Amino acid sequence: MKTATDNETMGPRAFTARRLWTLACGGQGVGPHGGEPLRGHVVLTEGGRVVSIVPQGEIPPGTEVVDLGDVDLAPGFVDVQVNGGGGALFNDTPTVEGIRVIAEAHRAFGTTSLLPTLITDGVQVIETARAAANAAVAEVPGVLGVHFEGPFLDERKTGAHDPDHVRNAGSADLDGMFRGAAGVTLVTAAANKLGDGVLEDIRRRGGIVCLGHCASTFDEASDAFGRGATGVTHLFNAMSSLGSRAPGLVGAAFASDSVFCGFIADGIHVAFGAARAAWKALGSDRMMLVTDAVQPVGTDMTEFSLGGQRVQVKDGACINEEGNLAGSALDMASAVRNAVKHMGVPLGCALAMASRTPATFLGMDAEVGCLVPGSRADMVALDSGGRVTAVIQGARAVTAC
């Protein structure tokens, strides 16, 4: 790792690469075919922020030039669902240091912004995780807030979550989730747990609501979207499926003009054919890549514990004792490669699905997910095979991977 000193970080730098994807709204790389990258341009940064995108011939004198070589340079990836990595699980280590381990593991694969994600647990763990996330927003680069996946789930679709902790929303849970909230608060809940003003309460507290682990009908899901739910957690998994007479939550998401859908592009959670169909229905502006990662990312672990159950990693799949999928071993760079190779998604669209689209969903696209004046200077460099060669976060470091 080549780490910039404070003086270097605050000074002007120019990051050059053979191909540059800014993914700016209205710019290249955002159309149905992915667009074309800029060539012969550089990203000028100062103080950890993007100053401008200019031709190479217009680099100001005295600027430090960082040549990344024959690569695709794109905004750093944004992952809204990260349970763990680097051997750590947020539920087991709901601390700033636990979050730091997770963030560093995913940074090596191009993720420069993320939401540490707490799966269904008790009130005390929720409160502890909230406090840790609040501190991590200030102390750990790239932490945008926190994602609570549960405990307000449908008992019919708990998946690998502990059913003993699944419950209706109570004031103690909601107070714990939002106490001193720093950054984004994302809550995944089932439609049948969002009645009696619960959804409206979450939104009034500043939260973003996704439907997930949900056996709702089409009408129930559509009603929740109409009342302010704006996303779907791991599309197709642990939810009512799309049928010709019972379109379910998947159908409601497809029928919406505005709902965002997270998707685990590992070919294990969902067949790539179904994934391509979803992309055709939603487009790159509403389908966002997520990892749903647990402990193994960035390690050689083949076995771990999740929710009190032994989980084994077999052929890339994380399988618990009941034979259910229990998170993933996916990293975001692999998700991008899979989208291109197996879903037929153009590179520019896949990059947007891993950066600009989730940033837009979170309302943070002026900060992350695009390379525009004023945004954080977070970037990932990929070789022709889609492998990460360098990660830049706030222009503070160039990490050789």
Short mmCIF file of C-alpha atoms in Angstrom, two decimals:
data_model
loop_
_atom_site.label_atom_id
_atom_site.label_comp_id
_atom_site.label_asym_id
_atom_site.label_seq_id
_atom_site.Cartn_x
_atom_site.Cartn_y
_atom_site.Cartn_z
CA MET A 1 0.00 0.00 0.00
CA LYS A 2 1.27 3.45 -0.87
CA THR A 3 -0.26 5.81 1.67
CA ALA A 4 -0.26 9.54 1.20
CA THR A 5 0.88 11.75 4.07
CA ASP A 6 -1.45 14.44 5.34
CA ASN A 7 0.39 17.08 3.32
CA GLU A 8 0.18 14.98 0.17
CA THR A 9 -3.50 14.29 0.79
CA MET A 10 -4.40 17.94 1.11
CA GLY A 11 -2.41 18.90 -1.97
CA PRO A 12 -3.63 18.68 -5.56
CA ARG A 13 -3.38 15.31 -7.28
CA ALA A 14 -4.26 14.08 -10.76
CA PHE A 15 -5.33 10.45 -11.18
CA THR A 16 -4.85 9.18 -14.70
CA ALA A 17 -5.97 5.95 -16.36
CA ARG A 18 -6.55 4.68 -19.87
CA ARG A 19 -10.35 4.76 -19.43
CA LEU A 20 -12.37 6.90 -16.99
CA TRP A 21 -15.98 6.32 -15.95
CA THR A 22 -17.36 9.31 -14.03
CA LEU A 23 -20.93 7.90 -13.99
CA ALA A 24 -22.20 11.44 -13.53
CA CYS A 25 -25.94 11.76 -14.06
CA GLY A 26 -26.51 12.70 -17.67
CA GLY A 27 -22.94 11.70 -18.47
CA GLN A 28 -21.29 8.65 -19.96
CA GLY A 29 -21.80 5.14 -18.70
CA VAL A 30 -25.45 5.53 -17.69
CA GLY A 31 -27.49 4.66 -20.78
CA PRO A 32 -29.07 1.31 -21.64
CA HIS A 33 -25.87 0.18 -23.37
CA GLY A 34 -23.47 1.54 -20.78
CA GLY A 35 -22.02 4.36 -22.84
CA GLU A 36 -18.32 4.84 -23.44
CA PRO A 37 -15.59 5.84 -21.01
CA LEU A 38 -13.67 9.07 -21.24
CA ARG A 39 -10.17 8.72 -22.64
CA GLY A 40 -7.29 11.11 -22.17
CA HIS A 41 -8.88 12.67 -19.08
CA VAL A 42 -7.81 12.87 -15.44
CA VAL A 43 -9.50 13.25 -12.07
CA LEU A 44 -8.16 16.30 -10.26
CA THR A 45 -8.46 16.11 -6.47
CA GLU A 46 -7.60 18.23 -3.48
CA GLY A 47 -8.36 17.75 0.19
CA GLY A 48 -9.80 14.30 -0.52
CA ARG A 49 -12.44 15.66 -2.91
CA VAL A 50 -12.84 15.76 -6.67
CA VAL A 51 -12.11 19.21 -8.04
CA SER A 52 -12.78 18.56 -11.71
CA ILE A 53 -12.41 16.18 -14.65
CA VAL A 54 -10.07 17.65 -17.28
CA PRO A 55 -8.08 16.55 -20.34
CA GLN A 56 -4.58 15.35 -19.52
CA GLY A 57 -3.13 18.40 -21.25
CA GLU A 58 -4.83 20.68 -18.70
CA ILE A 59 -3.24 19.32 -15.51
CA PRO A 60 -2.23 22.39 -13.46
CA PRO A 61 1.48 22.88 -12.81
CA GLY A 62 2.66 21.49 -9.49
CA THR A 63 0.03 18.77 -9.37
CA GLU A 64 1.17 15.31 -8.25
CA VAL A 65 0.28 12.85 -11.02
CA VAL A 66 -0.74 9.30 -10.08
CA ASP A 67 -0.75 7.15 -13.22
CA LEU A 68 -2.82 4.02 -12.67
CA GLY A 69 -2.02 2.59 -16.10
CA ASP A 70 -4.09 0.61 -18.58
CA VAL A 71 -7.19 0.26 -16.41
CA ASP A 72 -10.80 1.30 -16.09
CA LEU A 73 -11.02 3.95 -13.37
CA ALA A 74 -14.49 4.25 -11.83
CA PRO A 75 -16.16 5.56 -8.68
CA GLY A 76 -15.54 3.39 -5.63
CA PHE A 77 -18.23 0.80 -5.04
CA VAL A 78 -21.11 1.44 -2.62
CA ASP A 79 -22.53 -1.61 -0.81
CA VAL A 80 -25.72 -1.14 1.23
CA GLN A 81 -25.75 -4.66 2.71
CA VAL A 82 -22.54 -5.86 4.37
CA ASN A 83 -22.97 -8.21 7.32
CA GLY A 84 -19.31 -9.06 7.67
CA GLY A 85 -15.89 -9.62 6.18
CA GLY A 86 -12.29 -10.19 7.17
CA GLY A 87 -13.42 -12.88 9.59
CA ALA A 88 -15.74 -10.51 11.49
CA LEU A 89 -19.54 -10.42 11.67
CA PHE A 90 -21.25 -7.20 12.74
CA ASN A 91 -23.68 -9.05 15.02
CA ASP A 92 -20.80 -10.75 16.84
CA THR A 93 -18.57 -7.66 17.04
CA PRO A 94 -20.86 -4.60 17.06
CA THR A 95 -17.94 -2.26 17.75
CA VAL A 96 -16.00 0.38 15.88
CA GLU A 97 -13.09 -2.03 15.51
CA GLY A 98 -15.37 -4.74 14.19
CA ILE A 99 -16.71 -2.33 11.61
CA ARG A 100 -13.18 -1.30 10.71
CA VAL A 101 -12.17 -4.91 10.03
CA ILE A 102 -15.21 -5.40 7.81
CA ALA A 103 -14.64 -2.14 5.90
CA GLU A 104 -10.96 -2.88 5.31
CA ALA A 105 -11.74 -6.38 4.00
CA HIS A 106 -14.19 -5.01 1.45
CA ARG A 107 -12.02 -2.04 0.50
CA ALA A 108 -9.53 -4.45 -1.07
CA PHE A 109 -12.28 -5.38 -3.56
CA GLY A 110 -13.16 -1.79 -4.49
CA THR A 111 -15.86 -0.99 -1.94
CA THR A 112 -15.15 2.46 -0.55
CA SER A 113 -18.58 3.13 0.98
CA LEU A 114 -20.82 0.71 2.86
CA LEU A 115 -23.52 0.17 5.43
CA PRO A 116 -22.53 -2.35 8.12
CA THR A 117 -25.60 -4.54 8.37
CA LEU A 118 -27.05 -6.02 11.54
CA ILE A 119 -29.30 -9.01 11.05
CA THR A 120 -32.15 -9.84 13.40
CA ASP A 121 -31.05 -9.66 17.05
CA GLY A 122 -32.10 -8.43 20.48
CA VAL A 123 -32.72 -4.85 21.55
CA GLN A 124 -29.43 -4.55 23.42
CA VAL A 125 -27.42 -5.64 20.36
CA ILE A 126 -29.35 -3.13 18.24
CA GLU A 127 -28.47 -0.34 20.67
CA THR A 128 -24.81 -1.36 20.77
CA ALA A 129 -24.61 -1.60 16.98
CA ARG A 130 -26.20 1.83 16.59
CA ALA A 131 -23.66 3.42 18.92
CA ALA A 132 -20.79 1.71 17.12
CA ALA A 133 -22.06 2.81 13.72
CA ASN A 134 -22.45 6.39 14.95
CA ALA A 135 -18.81 6.44 15.99
CA ALA A 136 -17.64 4.62 12.86
CA VAL A 137 -19.21 7.22 10.57
CA ALA A 138 -16.63 9.65 11.97
CA GLU A 139 -13.75 7.23 12.54
CA VAL A 140 -13.81 4.58 9.80
CA PRO A 141 -13.42 5.77 6.19
CA GLY A 142 -16.37 4.84 4.01
CA VAL A 143 -18.95 4.00 6.68
CA LEU A 144 -22.16 5.75 5.67
CA GLY A 145 -24.42 4.70 8.56
CA VAL A 146 -26.07 1.39 9.40
CA HIS A 147 -28.52 -1.12 7.93
CA PHE A 148 -30.87 -3.01 10.25
CA GLU A 149 -32.02 -6.12 8.39
CA GLY A 150 -34.75 -7.16 10.79
CA PRO A 151 -36.07 -7.86 13.35
CA PHE A 152 -39.43 -6.82 11.85
CA LEU A 153 -39.60 -9.75 9.44
CA ASP A 154 -42.35 -12.08 8.24
CA GLU A 155 -42.23 -15.34 10.19
CA ARG A 156 -42.85 -17.19 6.91
CA LYS A 157 -39.65 -15.80 5.33
CA THR A 158 -37.01 -15.64 8.04
CA GLY A 159 -34.29 -17.40 6.01
CA ALA A 160 -31.11 -17.67 8.10
CA HIS A 161 -32.36 -15.14 10.68
CA ASP A 162 -33.03 -16.37 14.20
CA PRO A 163 -36.83 -16.80 14.38
CA ASP A 164 -36.73 -16.35 18.16
CA HIS A 165 -35.74 -12.72 17.66
CA VAL A 166 -38.26 -11.92 14.88
CA ARG A 167 -40.93 -9.61 16.28
CA ASN A 168 -43.26 -6.69 15.71
CA ALA A 169 -41.82 -3.20 15.90
CA GLY A 170 -41.79 -1.74 19.39
CA SER A 171 -40.73 1.63 20.70
CA ALA A 172 -37.61 0.14 22.35
CA ASP A 173 -36.42 -1.26 19.00
CA LEU A 174 -37.09 1.94 17.09
CA ASP A 175 -35.54 4.14 19.78
CA GLY A 176 -32.44 1.94 19.75
CA MET A 177 -32.17 2.03 15.98
CA PHE A 178 -32.27 5.81 15.80
CA ARG A 179 -30.62 6.95 19.04
CA GLY A 180 -28.10 9.66 18.13
CA ALA A 181 -28.29 8.54 14.51
CA ALA A 182 -25.28 9.55 12.41
CA GLY A 183 -25.37 9.01 8.66
CA VAL A 184 -27.92 6.84 6.89
CA THR A 185 -30.29 4.47 8.69
CA LEU A 186 -31.71 1.75 6.44
CA VAL A 187 -34.34 -0.63 7.83
CA THR A 188 -35.38 -3.84 6.10
CA ALA A 189 -38.81 -5.02 7.22
CA ALA A 190 -41.73 -7.10 5.98
CA ALA A 191 -44.84 -5.33 4.74
CA ASN A 192 -46.99 -7.03 7.39
CA LYS A 193 -44.83 -5.48 10.13
CA LEU A 194 -45.09 -1.93 8.79
CA GLY A 195 -48.73 -1.21 9.62
CA ASP A 196 -50.14 0.85 12.48
CA GLY A 197 -47.93 3.78 11.59
CA VAL A 198 -44.62 1.88 11.89
CA LEU A 199 -43.44 2.70 8.38
CA GLU A 200 -44.36 6.34 8.83
CA ASP A 201 -42.56 6.41 12.20
CA ILE A 202 -39.36 5.06 10.65
CA ARG A 203 -39.49 7.65 7.91
CA ARG A 204 -40.29 10.45 10.37
CA ARG A 205 -37.15 9.50 12.28
CA GLY A 206 -35.16 9.86 9.04
CA GLY A 207 -34.95 6.20 8.06
CA ILE A 208 -35.06 4.58 4.64
CA VAL A 209 -37.31 1.51 4.36
CA CYS A 210 -36.75 -1.61 2.26
CA LEU A 211 -39.15 -4.53 2.02
CA GLY A 212 -37.49 -7.88 2.60
CA HIS A 213 -37.98 -11.28 4.23
CA CYS A 214 -41.57 -10.74 3.24
CA ALA A 215 -44.40 -13.00 2.02
CA SER A 216 -46.68 -10.11 1.10
CA THR A 217 -49.17 -10.04 -1.73
CA PHE A 218 -48.73 -7.69 -4.65
CA ASP A 219 -51.28 -5.29 -3.16
CA GLU A 220 -49.69 -5.33 0.30
CA ALA A 221 -46.24 -4.60 -1.13
CA SER A 222 -47.61 -1.90 -3.44
CA ASP A 223 -49.35 -0.27 -0.48
CA ALA A 224 -46.07 -0.16 1.45
CA PHE A 225 -44.32 1.39 -1.55
CA GLY A 226 -47.10 3.96 -1.78
CA ARG A 227 -46.58 4.84 1.89
CA GLY A 228 -42.86 5.43 1.54
CA ALA A 229 -40.89 2.17 1.30
CA THR A 230 -38.35 2.82 -1.46
CA GLY A 231 -36.34 -0.39 -1.77
CA VAL A 232 -36.28 -4.17 -1.82
CA THR A 233 -33.62 -6.21 -0.02
CA HIS A 234 -31.91 -9.06 -1.95
CA LEU A 235 -34.48 -9.34 -4.73
CA PHE A 236 -36.00 -12.83 -5.21
CA ASN A 237 -34.58 -14.16 -1.94
CA ALA A 238 -36.83 -14.66 1.12
CA MET A 239 -39.86 -13.04 -0.48
CA SER A 240 -43.08 -13.81 -2.35
CA SER A 241 -42.17 -14.61 -5.94
CA LEU A 242 -43.58 -13.43 -9.25
CA GLY A 243 -46.40 -15.66 -10.44
CA SER A 244 -48.96 -15.18 -13.20
CA ARG A 245 -51.85 -14.99 -10.73
CA ALA A 246 -49.94 -13.98 -7.61
CA PRO A 247 -47.29 -11.42 -8.58
CA GLY A 248 -46.08 -10.98 -5.01
CA LEU A 249 -43.37 -8.62 -3.82
CA VAL A 250 -41.19 -9.27 -6.87
CA GLY A 251 -44.05 -8.28 -9.16
CA ALA A 252 -44.78 -5.16 -7.13
CA ALA A 253 -41.15 -4.11 -7.41
CA PHE A 254 -41.15 -4.64 -11.17
CA ALA A 255 -44.43 -2.73 -11.53
CA SER A 256 -43.11 0.26 -9.61
CA ASP A 257 -41.53 3.15 -11.47
CA SER A 258 -39.22 4.16 -8.65
CA VAL A 259 -38.39 1.34 -6.23
CA PHE A 260 -34.72 0.30 -5.99
CA CYS A 261 -33.80 -3.38 -5.71
CA GLY A 262 -30.68 -4.83 -4.14
CA PHE A 263 -29.46 -7.99 -5.81
CA ILE A 264 -26.84 -10.63 -4.95
CA ALA A 265 -25.11 -11.41 -8.26
CA ASP A 266 -23.28 -14.60 -7.31
CA GLY A 267 -25.30 -17.06 -9.42
CA ILE A 268 -26.09 -18.92 -6.19
CA HIS A 269 -28.83 -16.84 -4.65
CA VAL A 270 -30.50 -16.33 -8.03
CA ALA A 271 -29.89 -17.93 -11.43
CA PHE A 272 -28.21 -15.56 -13.84
CA GLY A 273 -31.08 -15.92 -16.33
CA ALA A 274 -33.52 -14.58 -13.75
CA ALA A 275 -31.00 -11.88 -12.88
CA ARG A 276 -30.83 -10.73 -16.49
CA ALA A 277 -34.63 -10.65 -16.69
CA ALA A 278 -34.71 -8.48 -13.56
CA TRP A 279 -32.11 -6.13 -15.02
CA LYS A 280 -34.16 -5.83 -18.21
CA ALA A 281 -37.21 -4.95 -16.12
CA LEU A 282 -35.53 -2.55 -13.69
CA GLY A 283 -32.59 -1.12 -15.60
CA SER A 284 -29.27 -0.02 -14.13
CA ASP A 285 -30.84 3.02 -12.49
CA ARG A 286 -32.95 0.88 -10.12
CA MET A 287 -31.07 -2.40 -9.75
CA MET A 288 -28.15 -2.19 -7.34
CA LEU A 289 -25.53 -4.79 -6.66
CA VAL A 290 -25.07 -5.85 -3.04
CA THR A 291 -22.92 -8.54 -1.48
CA ASP A 292 -24.90 -9.59 1.63
CA ALA A 293 -21.42 -10.69 2.67
CA VAL A 294 -20.55 -12.47 5.89
CA GLN A 295 -17.24 -13.40 7.52
CA PRO A 296 -15.37 -15.19 4.68
CA VAL A 297 -14.82 -12.20 2.36
CA GLY A 298 -11.13 -11.39 2.31
CA THR A 299 -10.19 -14.62 4.10
CA ASP A 300 -9.73 -18.31 3.31
CA MET A 301 -12.39 -19.37 5.84
CA THR A 302 -14.37 -22.48 4.96
CA GLU A 303 -16.47 -22.63 8.12
CA PHE A 304 -17.94 -20.09 10.54
CA SER A 305 -20.89 -19.47 12.87
CA LEU A 306 -23.96 -17.40 12.07
CA GLY A 307 -26.99 -17.11 14.31
CA GLY A 308 -25.77 -19.95 16.48
CA GLN A 309 -25.50 -22.31 13.53
CA ARG A 310 -22.45 -23.78 11.87
CA VAL A 311 -22.09 -22.53 8.30
CA GLN A 312 -19.87 -24.10 5.66
CA VAL A 313 -18.57 -22.48 2.49
CA LYS A 314 -19.05 -24.92 -0.38
CA ASP A 315 -18.33 -23.92 -3.98
CA GLY A 316 -18.77 -20.27 -3.03
CA ALA A 317 -22.09 -20.81 -1.22
CA CYS A 318 -22.54 -20.28 2.53
CA ILE A 319 -24.84 -23.10 3.75
CA ASN A 320 -26.08 -23.48 7.33
CA GLU A 321 -27.05 -26.65 9.18
CA GLU A 322 -30.61 -26.45 7.87
CA GLY A 323 -29.38 -26.33 4.29
CA ASN A 324 -30.31 -22.67 3.84
CA LEU A 325 -28.16 -19.95 2.33
CA ALA A 326 -26.67 -17.88 5.15
CA GLY A 327 -25.26 -14.70 3.64
CA SER A 328 -22.63 -14.81 0.93
CA ALA A 329 -18.91 -14.95 0.30
CA LEU A 330 -19.29 -12.42 -2.53
CA ASP A 331 -17.22 -9.26 -2.94
CA MET A 332 -18.35 -6.32 -5.05
CA ALA A 333 -15.68 -6.65 -7.74
CA SER A 334 -16.83 -10.22 -8.35
CA ALA A 335 -20.44 -9.02 -8.49
CA VAL A 336 -19.51 -6.54 -11.22
CA ARG A 337 -17.65 -9.21 -13.18
CA ASN A 338 -20.60 -11.59 -12.86
CA ALA A 339 -23.04 -8.94 -14.08
CA VAL A 340 -20.92 -8.37 -17.18
CA LYS A 341 -19.99 -11.98 -17.93
CA HIS A 342 -23.12 -13.88 -16.91
CA MET A 343 -25.94 -11.33 -17.10
CA GLY A 344 -24.84 -9.59 -20.30
CA VAL A 345 -24.73 -6.18 -18.60
CA PRO A 346 -22.43 -3.62 -20.30
CA LEU A 347 -19.51 -2.60 -18.12
CA GLY A 348 -20.70 0.98 -17.68
CA CYS A 349 -24.09 -0.24 -16.46
CA ALA A 350 -22.54 -2.79 -14.10
CA LEU A 351 -20.28 -0.12 -12.62
CA ALA A 352 -23.29 2.15 -12.10
CA MET A 353 -25.18 -0.67 -10.37
CA ALA A 354 -22.27 -1.00 -7.95
CA SER A 355 -21.81 2.70 -7.25
CA ARG A 356 -24.07 5.44 -8.57
CA THR A 357 -27.35 3.56 -8.21
CA PRO A 358 -26.94 2.58 -4.53
CA ALA A 359 -25.62 6.06 -3.79
CA THR A 360 -28.73 7.55 -5.39
CA PHE A 361 -30.93 5.18 -3.40
CA LEU A 362 -29.31 6.44 -0.20
CA GLY A 363 -29.61 10.07 -1.29
CA MET A 364 -25.81 10.40 -1.27
CA ASP A 365 -24.98 10.62 -4.98
CA ALA A 366 -23.49 14.09 -4.54
CA GLU A 367 -20.99 12.54 -2.10
CA VAL A 368 -20.23 9.06 -3.39
CA GLY A 369 -20.96 6.82 -6.37
CA CYS A 370 -20.03 9.42 -9.02
CA LEU A 371 -16.89 11.35 -9.86
CA VAL A 372 -18.12 14.94 -9.98
CA PRO A 373 -16.79 18.21 -8.57
CA GLY A 374 -17.24 18.16 -4.81
CA SER A 375 -17.70 14.41 -4.44
CA ARG A 376 -15.38 12.26 -2.36
CA ALA A 377 -12.31 11.18 -4.28
CA ASP A 378 -13.16 7.48 -3.94
CA MET A 379 -12.12 5.37 -6.92
CA VAL A 380 -11.42 1.82 -8.01
CA ALA A 381 -9.14 0.73 -10.84
CA LEU A 382 -9.97 -2.48 -12.72
CA ASP A 383 -7.90 -4.38 -15.26
CA SER A 384 -9.33 -5.82 -18.48
CA GLY A 385 -10.56 -8.87 -16.56
CA GLY A 386 -12.39 -6.77 -13.99
CA ARG A 387 -9.85 -7.44 -11.24
CA VAL A 388 -9.05 -4.65 -8.79
CA THR A 389 -5.57 -3.18 -9.25
CA ALA A 390 -5.90 -0.12 -7.01
CA VAL A 391 -8.32 1.50 -4.60
CA ILE A 392 -8.29 5.22 -3.81
CA GLN A 393 -10.28 6.51 -0.85
CA GLY A 394 -10.55 10.24 -0.33
CA ALA A 395 -7.34 10.54 -2.38
CA ARG A 396 -5.55 9.39 0.80
CA ALA A 397 -4.17 6.11 -0.42
CA VAL A 398 -3.37 4.07 -3.46
CA THR A 399 -3.73 0.44 -2.52
CA ALA A 400 -2.13 -2.24 -4.64
CA CYS A 401 -4.33 -5.32 -4.59
#
